Coordinates of C-alpha atoms in Angstrom, one line a residue:
M1 CA -12.6 -30.3 -16.5
R2 CA -14.3 -29.3 -13.2
I3 CA -13.3 -26.3 -11.6
A4 CA -13.9 -25.5 -7.9
V5 CA -14.1 -22.4 -6.1
P6 CA -14.9 -23.1 -2.4
K7 CA -15.1 -20.0 0.1
E8 CA -11.4 -18.4 1.9
T9 CA -11.4 -19.9 5.1
Q10 CA -8.5 -17.9 6.3
P11 CA -9.7 -15.2 9.2
G12 CA -9.5 -12.0 7.3
E13 CA -9.0 -13.3 4.1
R14 CA -11.9 -11.4 1.7
R15 CA -10.2 -12.3 -1.6
V16 CA -11.3 -14.7 -3.8
A17 CA -9.9 -17.0 -6.4
L18 CA -11.7 -16.7 -9.6
V19 CA -13.9 -13.7 -10.7
P20 CA -17.2 -13.6 -12.6
E21 CA -15.0 -11.7 -15.5
S22 CA -12.3 -15.1 -15.7
V23 CA -15.2 -17.5 -14.9
K24 CA -17.3 -16.2 -18.3
R25 CA -13.6 -17.3 -20.3
L26 CA -13.0 -20.1 -19.0
V27 CA -17.5 -21.3 -19.9
K28 CA -16.6 -20.3 -23.2
K29 CA -13.1 -22.5 -23.4
G30 CA -15.8 -25.6 -22.2
F31 CA -14.6 -25.8 -18.9
T32 CA -17.4 -26.7 -15.9
I33 CA -17.1 -24.3 -12.6
E34 CA -18.9 -24.5 -9.6
V35 CA -18.6 -21.7 -7.0
E36 CA -18.9 -22.2 -3.3
A37 CA -21.9 -19.3 -2.1
G38 CA -20.5 -16.6 -0.8
A39 CA -17.3 -17.0 -1.9
G40 CA -16.8 -13.6 -3.3
R41 CA -19.2 -11.9 -1.5
E42 CA -16.1 -10.1 0.7
A43 CA -14.5 -8.9 -2.5
G44 CA -18.0 -7.4 -4.2
F45 CA -18.9 -10.8 -6.6
L46 CA -22.4 -11.5 -5.6
D47 CA -23.4 -15.4 -6.2
A48 CA -25.8 -13.8 -9.0
A49 CA -22.9 -12.3 -11.2
Y50 CA -21.3 -16.0 -10.8
A51 CA -24.3 -17.3 -12.4
E52 CA -24.5 -15.1 -15.1
A53 CA -21.2 -15.6 -16.3
G54 CA -21.7 -19.5 -16.3
A55 CA -21.3 -21.1 -13.2
T56 CA -22.8 -23.1 -11.1
V57 CA -23.5 -21.8 -7.2
T58 CA -23.5 -24.7 -4.4
N59 CA -23.8 -24.6 -0.7
D60 CA -23.1 -28.5 -0.6
R61 CA -19.1 -27.9 -0.4
Q62 CA -18.5 -31.1 0.2
T63 CA -19.6 -32.5 -3.0
L64 CA -18.4 -29.3 -4.4
L65 CA -14.1 -30.0 -3.6
G66 CA -15.2 -34.3 -3.8
T67 CA -16.4 -34.0 -7.3
A68 CA -13.8 -31.3 -8.4
D69 CA -10.2 -32.1 -11.1
V70 CA -9.3 -28.9 -10.0
V71 CA -9.6 -26.3 -7.4
F72 CA -8.4 -22.7 -7.0
K73 CA -7.3 -21.4 -4.4
V74 CA -6.3 -18.2 -2.8
N75 CA -4.7 -19.6 0.1
A76 CA -3.9 -23.8 1.1
P77 CA -6.7 -25.4 2.1
D78 CA -7.6 -26.4 5.8
E79 CA -8.0 -29.3 7.3
D80 CA -11.5 -30.0 6.0
Q81 CA -11.5 -28.1 2.7
L82 CA -8.2 -30.8 2.2
A83 CA -10.1 -33.6 3.2
A84 CA -13.1 -33.2 1.1
M85 CA -10.8 -33.6 -2.1
R86 CA -10.2 -36.4 -3.9
E87 CA -6.7 -37.9 -4.7
G88 CA -5.8 -36.9 -7.8
T89 CA -7.2 -33.7 -7.5
G90 CA -5.5 -30.1 -8.7
L91 CA -4.9 -27.1 -6.9
I92 CA -4.0 -24.0 -7.9
G93 CA -2.9 -21.1 -5.0
F94 CA -0.7 -19.6 -2.7
I95 CA 1.1 -22.3 -0.3
R96 CA 3.8 -20.6 1.3
P97 CA 6.3 -23.7 0.5
L98 CA 9.6 -22.3 1.1
V99 CA 8.3 -21.5 4.8
D100 CA 5.0 -24.1 5.3
G101 CA 6.7 -27.5 5.1
E102 CA 3.8 -29.3 7.0
T103 CA 1.4 -28.3 4.7
V104 CA 2.9 -29.6 1.7
R105 CA 3.6 -32.3 3.1
K106 CA -0.1 -32.9 3.8
L107 CA -0.6 -32.6 0.4
A108 CA 1.8 -34.9 -0.8
G109 CA -0.3 -37.0 1.0
R110 CA -3.1 -36.3 -0.7
K111 CA -1.6 -37.2 -3.6
L112 CA -2.7 -33.6 -4.8
T113 CA -1.5 -32.5 -7.6
T114 CA -0.3 -28.7 -6.5
F115 CA 0.6 -25.7 -8.6
A116 CA 2.6 -22.9 -5.8
M117 CA 1.6 -19.5 -7.1
E118 CA 4.4 -18.3 -5.5
L119 CA 7.1 -20.2 -7.3
V120 CA 5.8 -19.3 -10.4
P121 CA 9.3 -18.2 -12.3
R122 CA 9.8 -14.6 -12.8
T123 CA 10.6 -14.5 -16.6
T124 CA 8.8 -13.0 -19.3
L125 CA 6.5 -16.0 -20.3
A126 CA 5.4 -16.0 -17.1
Q127 CA 4.6 -12.6 -16.3
S128 CA 1.0 -13.0 -16.9
M129 CA 1.2 -15.4 -14.1
D130 CA 2.7 -13.2 -11.8
A131 CA 0.9 -13.2 -8.6
L132 CA 3.2 -12.3 -6.5
S133 CA 3.9 -8.9 -8.3
S134 CA -0.2 -8.5 -8.2
M135 CA -0.6 -8.4 -4.8
A136 CA 3.0 -6.8 -4.0
T137 CA 1.3 -4.2 -6.5
V138 CA -2.1 -4.3 -3.7
G139 CA 0.4 -3.7 -1.1
G140 CA 2.5 -0.9 -2.1
Y141 CA -0.5 1.2 -2.9
K142 CA -2.1 0.5 0.6
A143 CA 1.0 0.7 2.5
V144 CA 1.0 4.2 1.6
L145 CA -2.3 4.8 2.1
L146 CA -2.3 3.6 5.8
A147 CA 0.9 5.6 6.4
A148 CA -1.1 8.9 5.0
Q149 CA -3.6 8.2 7.4
A150 CA -1.3 7.8 10.3
L151 CA 1.4 10.9 10.1
P152 CA 0.2 14.1 11.4
R153 CA 0.9 16.0 8.6
F154 CA 0.4 16.3 5.2
F155 CA 2.1 14.2 2.0
P156 CA 2.0 17.7 -0.4
M157 CA 3.6 20.7 -0.2
L158 CA 0.9 23.4 0.4
T159 CA 0.1 27.1 -0.2
T160 CA -2.0 28.4 2.0
A161 CA -3.2 31.7 3.6
A162 CA -1.5 30.1 7.5
G163 CA 1.9 30.2 5.4
T164 CA 3.6 27.3 3.4
V165 CA 3.6 23.7 4.8
A166 CA 6.5 21.1 3.4
P167 CA 6.1 18.3 2.0
A168 CA 6.4 15.0 4.2
K169 CA 9.5 13.2 3.2
V170 CA 9.1 9.8 2.5
L171 CA 12.0 7.0 2.5
V172 CA 11.4 3.3 0.7
L173 CA 13.4 0.4 1.9
G174 CA 13.3 -1.8 -1.1
A175 CA 12.7 -0.8 -4.8
G176 CA 10.8 -4.4 -6.3
V177 CA 7.2 -4.5 -7.3
A178 CA 5.7 -3.1 -3.9
G179 CA 8.7 -0.2 -3.2
L180 CA 7.8 0.9 -6.7
Q181 CA 4.4 1.3 -6.3
A182 CA 4.5 2.5 -2.9
I183 CA 7.2 5.2 -4.5
A184 CA 4.6 6.2 -7.2
T185 CA 1.9 6.2 -4.6
A186 CA 3.5 8.3 -2.4
R187 CA 4.9 10.5 -5.4
R188 CA 0.7 11.1 -6.4
L189 CA 0.2 12.3 -3.4
G190 CA 2.6 15.1 -3.4
A191 CA 5.8 13.5 -0.9
M192 CA 9.4 14.0 -1.5
V193 CA 10.7 10.4 -1.9
E194 CA 13.8 8.7 -1.8
A195 CA 14.3 5.2 -2.1
F196 CA 17.0 2.1 -1.1
D197 CA 17.3 -1.3 -2.8
Q198 CA 21.0 -3.0 -3.0
R199 CA 20.4 -3.9 -6.6
P200 CA 21.7 -0.8 -8.5
A201 CA 20.0 -2.0 -11.2
T202 CA 17.0 -1.0 -9.8
K203 CA 18.1 3.1 -10.0
E204 CA 17.0 4.1 -13.5
Q205 CA 12.8 2.4 -12.5
V206 CA 13.7 4.7 -9.1
E207 CA 14.3 7.7 -10.6
S208 CA 11.4 7.5 -14.0
L209 CA 9.0 7.7 -10.9
G210 CA 10.4 11.2 -9.4
A211 CA 12.2 9.6 -6.3
K212 CA 16.0 10.1 -5.5
F213 CA 17.9 6.8 -5.1
V214 CA 20.1 5.8 -2.5
E215 CA 22.8 3.2 -3.3
V216 CA 25.6 1.4 -1.4
P217 CA 27.2 0.0 -3.6
P218 CA 28.1 -3.7 -3.3
D219 CA 31.6 -5.4 -2.6
D220 CA 33.6 -6.0 -5.7
G221 CA 32.4 -9.0 -7.3
E222 CA 29.4 -9.6 -5.4
Q223 CA 25.8 -9.9 -7.0
A224 CA 23.1 -8.2 -5.3
E225 CA 20.0 -10.5 -6.7
T226 CA 19.2 -14.3 -7.8
A227 CA 19.3 -15.1 -11.5
G228 CA 15.4 -14.9 -10.5
G229 CA 15.4 -11.2 -10.1
Y230 CA 15.5 -11.2 -5.9
A231 CA 17.3 -10.2 -3.4
K232 CA 20.4 -12.5 -2.0
E233 CA 22.0 -12.0 1.2
L234 CA 25.3 -9.9 0.6
S235 CA 28.6 -9.3 2.8
E236 CA 29.1 -8.1 6.7
D237 CA 30.6 -5.4 5.2
Y238 CA 27.8 -4.6 3.1
K239 CA 25.6 -4.9 5.7
R240 CA 27.5 -2.7 8.5
R241 CA 27.8 0.5 5.2
Q242 CA 23.8 -0.3 4.6
A243 CA 23.1 0.4 8.0
E244 CA 24.7 3.2 8.3
L245 CA 23.2 4.8 5.1
I246 CA 20.2 3.8 6.3
K247 CA 20.5 5.3 9.7
Q248 CA 21.2 8.9 8.3
R249 CA 18.1 8.6 6.0
I250 CA 15.6 7.4 8.2
G251 CA 16.7 10.4 11.0
R252 CA 15.8 12.7 8.3
A253 CA 11.8 10.7 7.5
D254 CA 8.5 11.2 8.3
V255 CA 7.9 7.8 6.3
V256 CA 9.4 4.8 5.9
I257 CA 8.2 1.8 4.4
T258 CA 9.7 -1.5 4.8
T259 CA 9.6 -4.2 1.6
A260 CA 12.9 -6.4 1.6
L261 CA 12.1 -10.6 2.0
I262 CA 14.5 -12.9 0.6
P263 CA 12.0 -16.1 -0.3
G264 CA 12.1 -18.7 2.1
K265 CA 14.2 -16.2 4.9
P266 CA 13.4 -14.3 7.9
A267 CA 12.9 -10.8 7.1
P268 CA 16.6 -9.2 7.2
R269 CA 16.5 -6.4 10.1
L270 CA 16.9 -2.7 8.4
I271 CA 15.7 -0.7 11.3
P272 CA 17.0 -1.7 14.4
A273 CA 15.3 -0.1 17.6
D274 CA 18.1 2.9 18.0
M275 CA 17.1 4.1 14.8
V276 CA 13.5 4.4 15.7
A277 CA 14.4 6.1 18.4
G278 CA 16.4 8.5 16.0
M279 CA 13.1 9.5 14.3
A280 CA 10.5 12.3 14.9
P281 CA 7.3 11.7 17.3
G282 CA 4.9 11.3 15.0
S283 CA 6.6 9.2 12.1
V284 CA 5.4 6.4 10.5
I285 CA 7.2 3.2 10.0
V286 CA 4.9 0.6 7.4
D287 CA 6.7 -2.8 7.6
L288 CA 5.1 -5.2 4.2
A289 CA 7.7 -7.6 5.9
A290 CA 5.8 -8.0 9.0
E291 CA 4.8 -11.7 7.9
M292 CA 8.2 -12.7 7.7
G293 CA 9.2 -11.4 11.2
G294 CA 9.7 -7.5 10.1
N295 CA 12.6 -5.7 8.5
C296 CA 12.0 -3.1 12.3
E297 CA 12.8 -4.5 15.5
L298 CA 10.4 -2.8 16.5
T299 CA 7.4 -4.7 14.3
K300 CA 5.0 -6.4 16.0
P301 CA 3.1 -8.7 13.4
G302 CA -0.7 -7.9 12.9
E303 CA -0.7 -5.0 15.2
I304 CA 0.0 -1.6 15.0
A305 CA 2.2 -0.3 17.6
T306 CA 4.2 2.7 19.0
S307 CA 7.8 3.3 19.6
P308 CA 8.6 4.6 23.0
N309 CA 9.5 8.5 21.2
G310 CA 6.2 8.3 19.4
V311 CA 6.9 6.5 16.3
T312 CA 3.6 4.4 14.7
I313 CA 4.9 1.1 13.6
I314 CA 2.1 -0.2 10.9
G315 CA 2.9 -4.7 10.9
L316 CA -0.6 -5.5 9.9
L317 CA -0.9 -8.5 7.6
N318 CA -2.3 -9.4 4.2
L319 CA -3.2 -6.4 2.5
P320 CA -4.2 -7.1 -0.6
A321 CA -6.8 -8.9 1.7
T322 CA -8.1 -5.2 2.4
M323 CA -8.4 -4.3 -1.0
P324 CA -10.5 -7.5 -2.1
A325 CA -12.1 -6.3 -5.5
H326 CA -8.9 -5.3 -7.3
A327 CA -6.7 -7.9 -5.2
S328 CA -9.1 -10.3 -6.5
Q329 CA -9.6 -9.4 -10.2
M330 CA -5.9 -9.4 -10.7
Y331 CA -4.6 -12.7 -9.0
S332 CA -7.7 -14.5 -10.8
R333 CA -6.3 -13.2 -14.2
N334 CA -2.9 -14.9 -12.7
V335 CA -5.0 -17.8 -11.9
E336 CA -6.5 -18.4 -15.3
K337 CA -3.4 -17.5 -17.0
L338 CA -1.6 -19.9 -15.6
F339 CA -4.2 -22.6 -15.5
M340 CA -4.6 -22.4 -19.3
H341 CA -0.8 -22.9 -19.9
L342 CA -1.4 -26.3 -17.8
A343 CA -4.6 -27.3 -19.1
A344 CA -5.2 -30.0 -22.1
P345 CA -8.1 -31.7 -22.4
E346 CA -7.6 -34.7 -20.5
G347 CA -6.1 -32.8 -17.8
F348 CA -2.9 -31.2 -16.8
K349 CA 0.0 -31.3 -19.4
L350 CA 2.1 -32.0 -16.4
D351 CA 5.6 -31.6 -18.6
R352 CA 8.3 -31.8 -16.3
A353 CA 10.7 -30.1 -18.9
E354 CA 8.9 -26.5 -19.7
A355 CA 10.0 -24.0 -17.3
I356 CA 6.9 -22.6 -15.9
T357 CA 5.4 -26.2 -15.1
Q358 CA 8.6 -27.0 -13.5
G359 CA 8.9 -23.7 -11.9
C360 CA 5.6 -23.8 -9.8
L361 CA 4.8 -27.8 -9.7
L362 CA 5.0 -28.4 -6.0
T363 CA 3.5 -32.4 -5.2
H364 CA 2.0 -34.5 -7.6
A365 CA 1.4 -38.4 -7.3
G366 CA 1.8 -38.5 -3.2
E367 CA 5.5 -36.2 -3.3
V368 CA 6.5 -33.6 -3.3
V369 CA 8.4 -32.7 -6.8
H370 CA 9.6 -29.2 -6.3
E371 CA 13.7 -29.6 -6.2
S372 CA 13.9 -26.6 -3.6
V373 CA 11.1 -27.8 -1.5
K374 CA 12.0 -31.0 -0.9
A375 CA 14.2 -30.7 1.9
I376 CA 12.0 -28.2 4.1
A377 CA 8.9 -30.8 3.6
G378 CA 11.3 -33.6 4.8
E379 CA 12.1 -31.3 7.6
A380 CA 8.4 -31.0 8.5
T381 CA 7.9 -34.7 8.3
S382 CA 10.6 -35.3 10.7
H383 CA 9.1 -32.8 13.4
A384 CA 6.0 -34.1 12.3

């Protein structure tokens, strides 16, 4: 099988889908790998490193994509890349299928066999393939660094000749992978950390990192998460109690980091404008849900904004791309593991009854085959 790794074309994207260490392992297993010149440069992986690992480096993007059996990408291919790929080619990458039905429809129209990295099931067997968790780790870490840079005070407690400086108070909303990494990073910097999550099962993880768990118990019999471990929408009464607690805690916080996302839906609005108005001037909010509209009402996706009372609200997008070296390394390992799970000498196994394949196979033979995405792609077709 011929594996192609083109350069990412999305503005601001600095990651690459495959790094030299993965190339070396795949070449040893007998795969032919071709990399577009400059594909890894922004992440610190030069063409010479790919060549040394056994890949062929080429400037001819059309031939690279037109002769590939499978294409590894970070993001979905753009129009030119898609047009260059021949029918039946395999594609592995982040496709955003739950929010971008139009792209899914185009992939099906080109008769590509597409595997969406964000649909890899969160199971023990698939843990090494879980790119969402890998990128969330990067995002949670970087969020704290951005907050520390914007906050006009120290994070740790300091005893100085000028007296004692109290530590910063950090509130993390959402204790998934990104939230837990944010907690750990803020604690390493010496902050006092509290965390809220609607899933009671996260309490032990939060406390193990040295943070205080702030809890709003769900109503009797109400489940706070899906079978796959994601947060789910709860009752209006729960949302009311949640808002009351968050408002109380936010008013005391120097930094708030929000990470709450529900797959395929707008980000839940956790921080309305009146809560921001209750924060002290100079406080910072880092909204990791900005891409889906934001957890804060005043978030401006892609921007750093300032509220009327002087709160900095950071809504920057694609934080993993700002740490491209390690983000690419982690993503590359995830893609490599998924590919080796799916690959066979003659192509892909495509065992549709197997859990991982069933979970992430998006399009095949001109059809959208993922049950959860069919309706979304259908809506895109009807709007076209």
